[in-house]
Amino acid sequence: MSVKGRIHSFESCGTVDGPGIRFVVFMQGCPFKCMFCHNPDTWDYNGGSEYTVDEVVSKIKKYLPYLKASGGGVTVTGGEPLMQIDFIIELFKELKKLNVHTAIDTNGYAGPKARNLNSLMELTDLVLMSIKHINSHAHQKLTGFSNHNTLEFAKFLDEIGKPLWIRYVVIPGFTDDFLSLFNLKQFINGLKNVENVEILPFHKQGEKKWKKLKLPYNLDKAAVPSKFAISKAKKLLKNESEEKV
């Protein structure tokens, strides 16, 4: 019997989760409980719906001309995709038969010792990884877990030469202080495989979902970052001038 994946939803023509136009698969289930998550409805491992690899590939095939013409492909995100690694391996095997670019958007929770990780990396062209905070205590406060596995996973990707995009959410009063940004930059500088650093502004678009799920939303009073705050983060993490924002 073929392995099934529990999936929250699909996005047919995504433009923010990797290069080009992407077919995005949102896997169901995540160990992190990020305070700023805009998809808390992906946390529950028993939520979503089950799909076979063939069913997902059938959906993707409808968009292949657009994906390939744009230099895009397929991104698997979540939730946390590496919690369903066997399904993604089988999915990527089929996508490679179709010469499709493959990417994973992960929080790194599974760490470098995840079962069958090497097999998955052989089928993965790009990893997008969100570092929630470089300070482990602050990371635990934001997500419920330390950042140990996340940082070790980044080092593992560096060791195997896997292209990596780092993603960082700027939350005023939580992730935008100079020391945290400086230490994150130092960590990124120690990696040779980082192709891109994406600075993402905190937003409250998911607040309604928190309320619908009757979850306590603790960032209702947090400010959305100003253009200046984003500019400062980009200047430090990407070596960009503030005028480019």
Coordinates of C-alpha atoms in Angstrom, one line a residue:
M1 CA 0.0 0.0 0.0
S2 CA 1.4 3.4 -1.0
V3 CA 2.2 5.9 1.8
K4 CA -0.3 8.6 2.4
G5 CA 0.3 12.2 3.5
R6 CA -1.9 14.2 5.8
I7 CA -2.3 17.6 4.0
H8 CA -3.8 20.8 5.1
S9 CA -4.2 22.5 1.7
F10 CA -2.7 23.4 -1.6
E11 CA -1.7 26.6 -3.4
S12 CA -1.5 26.3 -7.1
C13 CA 0.5 29.4 -8.1
G14 CA 2.5 30.6 -5.1
T15 CA 5.1 33.3 -5.6
V16 CA 6.7 33.6 -2.1
D17 CA 8.0 30.1 -1.3
G18 CA 11.0 29.7 -3.5
P19 CA 12.1 30.7 -7.0
G20 CA 9.5 31.2 -9.8
I21 CA 5.9 30.1 -9.6
R22 CA 5.4 27.3 -7.1
F23 CA 2.8 24.7 -6.5
V24 CA 2.8 24.7 -2.7
V25 CA 1.8 21.7 -0.5
F26 CA 0.9 22.6 3.1
M27 CA 1.4 19.5 5.2
Q28 CA -0.6 19.0 8.4
G29 CA 1.0 18.8 11.8
C30 CA 3.7 20.9 13.5
P31 CA 5.5 20.5 16.8
F32 CA 6.2 24.3 17.1
K33 CA 3.5 26.5 18.5
C34 CA 4.9 29.8 17.2
M35 CA 3.3 32.8 18.8
F36 CA 3.2 34.6 15.4
C37 CA 2.0 31.6 13.3
H38 CA -0.6 32.6 10.7
N39 CA -1.7 29.0 10.1
P40 CA -2.3 27.5 13.6
D41 CA -4.9 25.3 12.0
T42 CA -2.0 23.3 10.5
W43 CA -0.7 22.3 14.0
D44 CA -3.0 19.3 14.7
Y45 CA -1.5 16.1 13.4
N46 CA -5.0 14.7 13.0
G47 CA -6.4 17.6 11.0
G48 CA -6.4 18.0 7.2
S49 CA -7.1 15.2 4.8
E50 CA -5.1 12.2 3.6
Y51 CA -3.8 12.1 0.0
T52 CA -1.8 9.5 -1.9
V53 CA 1.3 10.6 -3.9
D54 CA -0.5 9.9 -7.1
E55 CA -3.4 12.2 -6.1
V56 CA -1.0 15.0 -5.3
V57 CA 1.0 14.5 -8.5
S58 CA -2.2 14.6 -10.5
K59 CA -3.0 18.0 -9.1
I60 CA 0.6 19.3 -9.8
K61 CA 0.6 18.1 -13.4
K62 CA -2.2 20.6 -14.3
Y63 CA 0.3 23.4 -13.6
L64 CA 3.5 22.0 -14.9
P65 CA 3.8 24.4 -17.9
Y66 CA 3.4 27.4 -15.7
L67 CA 5.8 26.1 -13.1
K68 CA 8.6 25.2 -15.6
A69 CA 8.2 28.3 -17.8
S70 CA 8.7 30.5 -14.7
G71 CA 11.7 28.6 -13.4
G72 CA 9.6 27.5 -10.5
G73 CA 8.6 24.1 -9.1
V74 CA 7.0 22.5 -6.1
T75 CA 7.5 23.6 -2.4
V76 CA 6.4 21.4 0.5
T77 CA 5.7 23.4 3.6
G78 CA 3.4 23.2 6.6
G79 CA 2.8 22.7 9.3
E80 CA 6.2 21.1 9.5
P81 CA 6.9 18.9 6.4
L82 CA 9.7 16.9 7.9
M83 CA 7.3 15.2 10.3
Q84 CA 6.0 13.3 7.2
I85 CA 9.3 12.6 5.6
D86 CA 8.5 9.2 4.0
F87 CA 5.5 10.8 2.1
I88 CA 7.7 13.6 0.8
I89 CA 10.4 11.2 -0.4
E90 CA 7.8 9.3 -2.4
L91 CA 6.3 12.5 -3.7
F92 CA 9.7 14.0 -4.8
K93 CA 10.7 10.7 -6.5
E94 CA 7.7 11.1 -8.8
L95 CA 8.4 14.8 -9.3
K96 CA 12.0 14.1 -10.3
K97 CA 10.7 11.8 -13.0
L98 CA 8.9 14.9 -14.4
N99 CA 12.0 17.0 -14.0
V100 CA 10.4 19.3 -11.4
H101 CA 12.4 21.6 -9.1
T102 CA 11.7 20.6 -5.5
A103 CA 11.9 22.6 -2.3
I104 CA 11.2 22.1 1.4
D105 CA 10.2 25.0 3.7
T106 CA 11.1 23.8 7.2
N107 CA 11.6 25.0 10.8
G108 CA 14.4 22.5 11.2
Y109 CA 12.8 20.9 14.3
A110 CA 13.6 17.3 13.1
G111 CA 17.3 18.1 13.2
P112 CA 20.1 16.4 11.2
K113 CA 19.5 13.0 12.7
A114 CA 15.9 12.6 11.3
R115 CA 15.2 9.2 9.8
N116 CA 15.7 9.0 6.1
L117 CA 16.9 12.6 5.9
N118 CA 19.7 11.8 3.5
S119 CA 17.4 10.1 1.1
L120 CA 15.1 13.1 1.1
M121 CA 18.0 15.5 0.6
E122 CA 19.1 13.6 -2.5
L123 CA 15.7 14.5 -4.0
T124 CA 15.6 18.1 -2.8
D125 CA 16.9 21.0 -4.8
L126 CA 16.5 23.8 -2.2
V127 CA 15.7 24.1 1.5
L128 CA 14.0 27.2 2.9
M129 CA 14.5 27.3 6.7
S130 CA 12.9 29.7 9.1
I131 CA 15.1 30.6 12.1
K132 CA 12.6 32.0 14.6
H133 CA 15.3 33.4 16.9
I134 CA 19.1 33.0 17.3
N135 CA 18.8 33.1 21.1
S136 CA 17.7 29.7 22.3
H137 CA 15.8 31.0 25.3
A138 CA 13.9 33.6 23.2
H139 CA 13.3 30.8 20.6
Q140 CA 11.7 28.6 23.2
K141 CA 9.5 31.5 24.4
L142 CA 8.3 32.0 20.8
T143 CA 7.9 28.4 19.7
G144 CA 7.9 26.1 22.7
F145 CA 11.3 24.6 21.8
S146 CA 15.0 25.6 21.8
N147 CA 16.7 26.3 18.5
H148 CA 19.3 23.6 18.9
N149 CA 17.9 21.2 16.3
T150 CA 17.2 24.1 13.9
L151 CA 20.8 25.4 14.0
E152 CA 22.3 21.9 13.8
F153 CA 20.1 21.2 10.8
A154 CA 21.4 24.4 9.1
K155 CA 25.0 23.2 9.7
F156 CA 24.2 19.8 8.3
L157 CA 22.8 21.4 5.1
D158 CA 26.1 23.4 4.9
E159 CA 28.1 20.2 5.2
I160 CA 26.3 18.5 2.4
G161 CA 26.3 21.6 0.2
K162 CA 22.5 21.9 0.0
P163 CA 21.4 25.3 -1.2
L164 CA 19.6 27.2 1.6
W165 CA 17.4 30.2 2.0
I166 CA 17.2 31.6 5.5
R167 CA 13.8 33.2 6.5
Y168 CA 13.5 35.5 9.5
V169 CA 10.3 37.2 10.8
V170 CA 10.8 40.7 12.3
I171 CA 8.6 41.2 15.3
P172 CA 9.1 44.5 17.1
G173 CA 10.1 43.9 20.7
F174 CA 10.7 40.2 20.1
T175 CA 13.2 39.6 17.2
D176 CA 14.4 43.0 16.1
D177 CA 17.0 43.9 18.7
F178 CA 20.5 44.7 17.4
L179 CA 22.3 41.9 19.4
S180 CA 19.9 39.2 18.1
L181 CA 20.3 40.4 14.5
F182 CA 24.1 40.6 14.9
N183 CA 24.4 37.1 16.3
L184 CA 22.1 35.7 13.6
K185 CA 24.3 37.4 11.0
Q186 CA 27.4 35.8 12.6
F187 CA 25.7 32.4 12.4
I188 CA 24.7 32.9 8.7
N189 CA 28.3 34.1 7.9
G190 CA 29.5 30.7 9.1
L191 CA 27.5 28.9 6.5
K192 CA 28.7 28.5 2.9
N193 CA 25.5 27.3 1.4
V194 CA 23.2 30.3 2.0
E195 CA 21.9 31.7 -1.3
N196 CA 19.3 34.1 0.1
V197 CA 18.1 35.7 3.3
E198 CA 14.5 36.7 3.4
I199 CA 13.3 39.3 5.9
L200 CA 9.6 38.9 6.6
P201 CA 7.5 41.4 8.4
F202 CA 5.3 40.2 11.2
H203 CA 1.6 40.5 10.4
K204 CA -1.7 39.7 12.2
Q205 CA -3.5 38.0 9.3
G206 CA -3.8 34.8 11.3
E207 CA -5.3 36.3 14.4
K208 CA -8.8 35.4 13.4
K209 CA -7.8 31.7 13.1
W210 CA -6.4 31.8 16.6
K211 CA -9.7 33.1 17.9
K212 CA -11.7 30.6 15.8
L213 CA -9.6 27.8 17.4
K214 CA -10.0 29.4 20.8
L215 CA -6.3 29.7 21.2
P216 CA -4.8 32.5 23.3
Y217 CA -3.3 35.0 21.0
N218 CA -0.5 36.8 22.9
L219 CA 0.6 39.2 20.1
D220 CA -2.6 41.2 19.7
K221 CA -0.8 44.2 21.1
A222 CA 2.4 43.7 19.2
A223 CA 3.2 46.3 16.5
V224 CA 3.6 45.5 12.9
P225 CA 7.2 46.5 12.0
S226 CA 7.8 49.8 10.3
K227 CA 9.6 50.1 7.0
F228 CA 12.5 51.5 8.9
A229 CA 12.6 48.4 11.2
I230 CA 12.6 46.1 8.1
S231 CA 15.3 48.3 6.5
K232 CA 17.5 48.0 9.6
A233 CA 17.2 44.2 9.6
K234 CA 17.9 43.9 5.9
K235 CA 20.9 46.2 6.3
L236 CA 22.4 44.0 8.9
L237 CA 21.4 40.6 7.7
K238 CA 21.7 41.1 4.0
N239 CA 24.3 43.9 3.8
E240 CA 21.8 46.0 1.9
S241 CA 21.5 49.8 2.1
E242 CA 18.4 51.1 3.8
E243 CA 17.4 52.9 0.6
K244 CA 16.6 49.6 -1.2
V245 CA 13.6 48.9 1.0

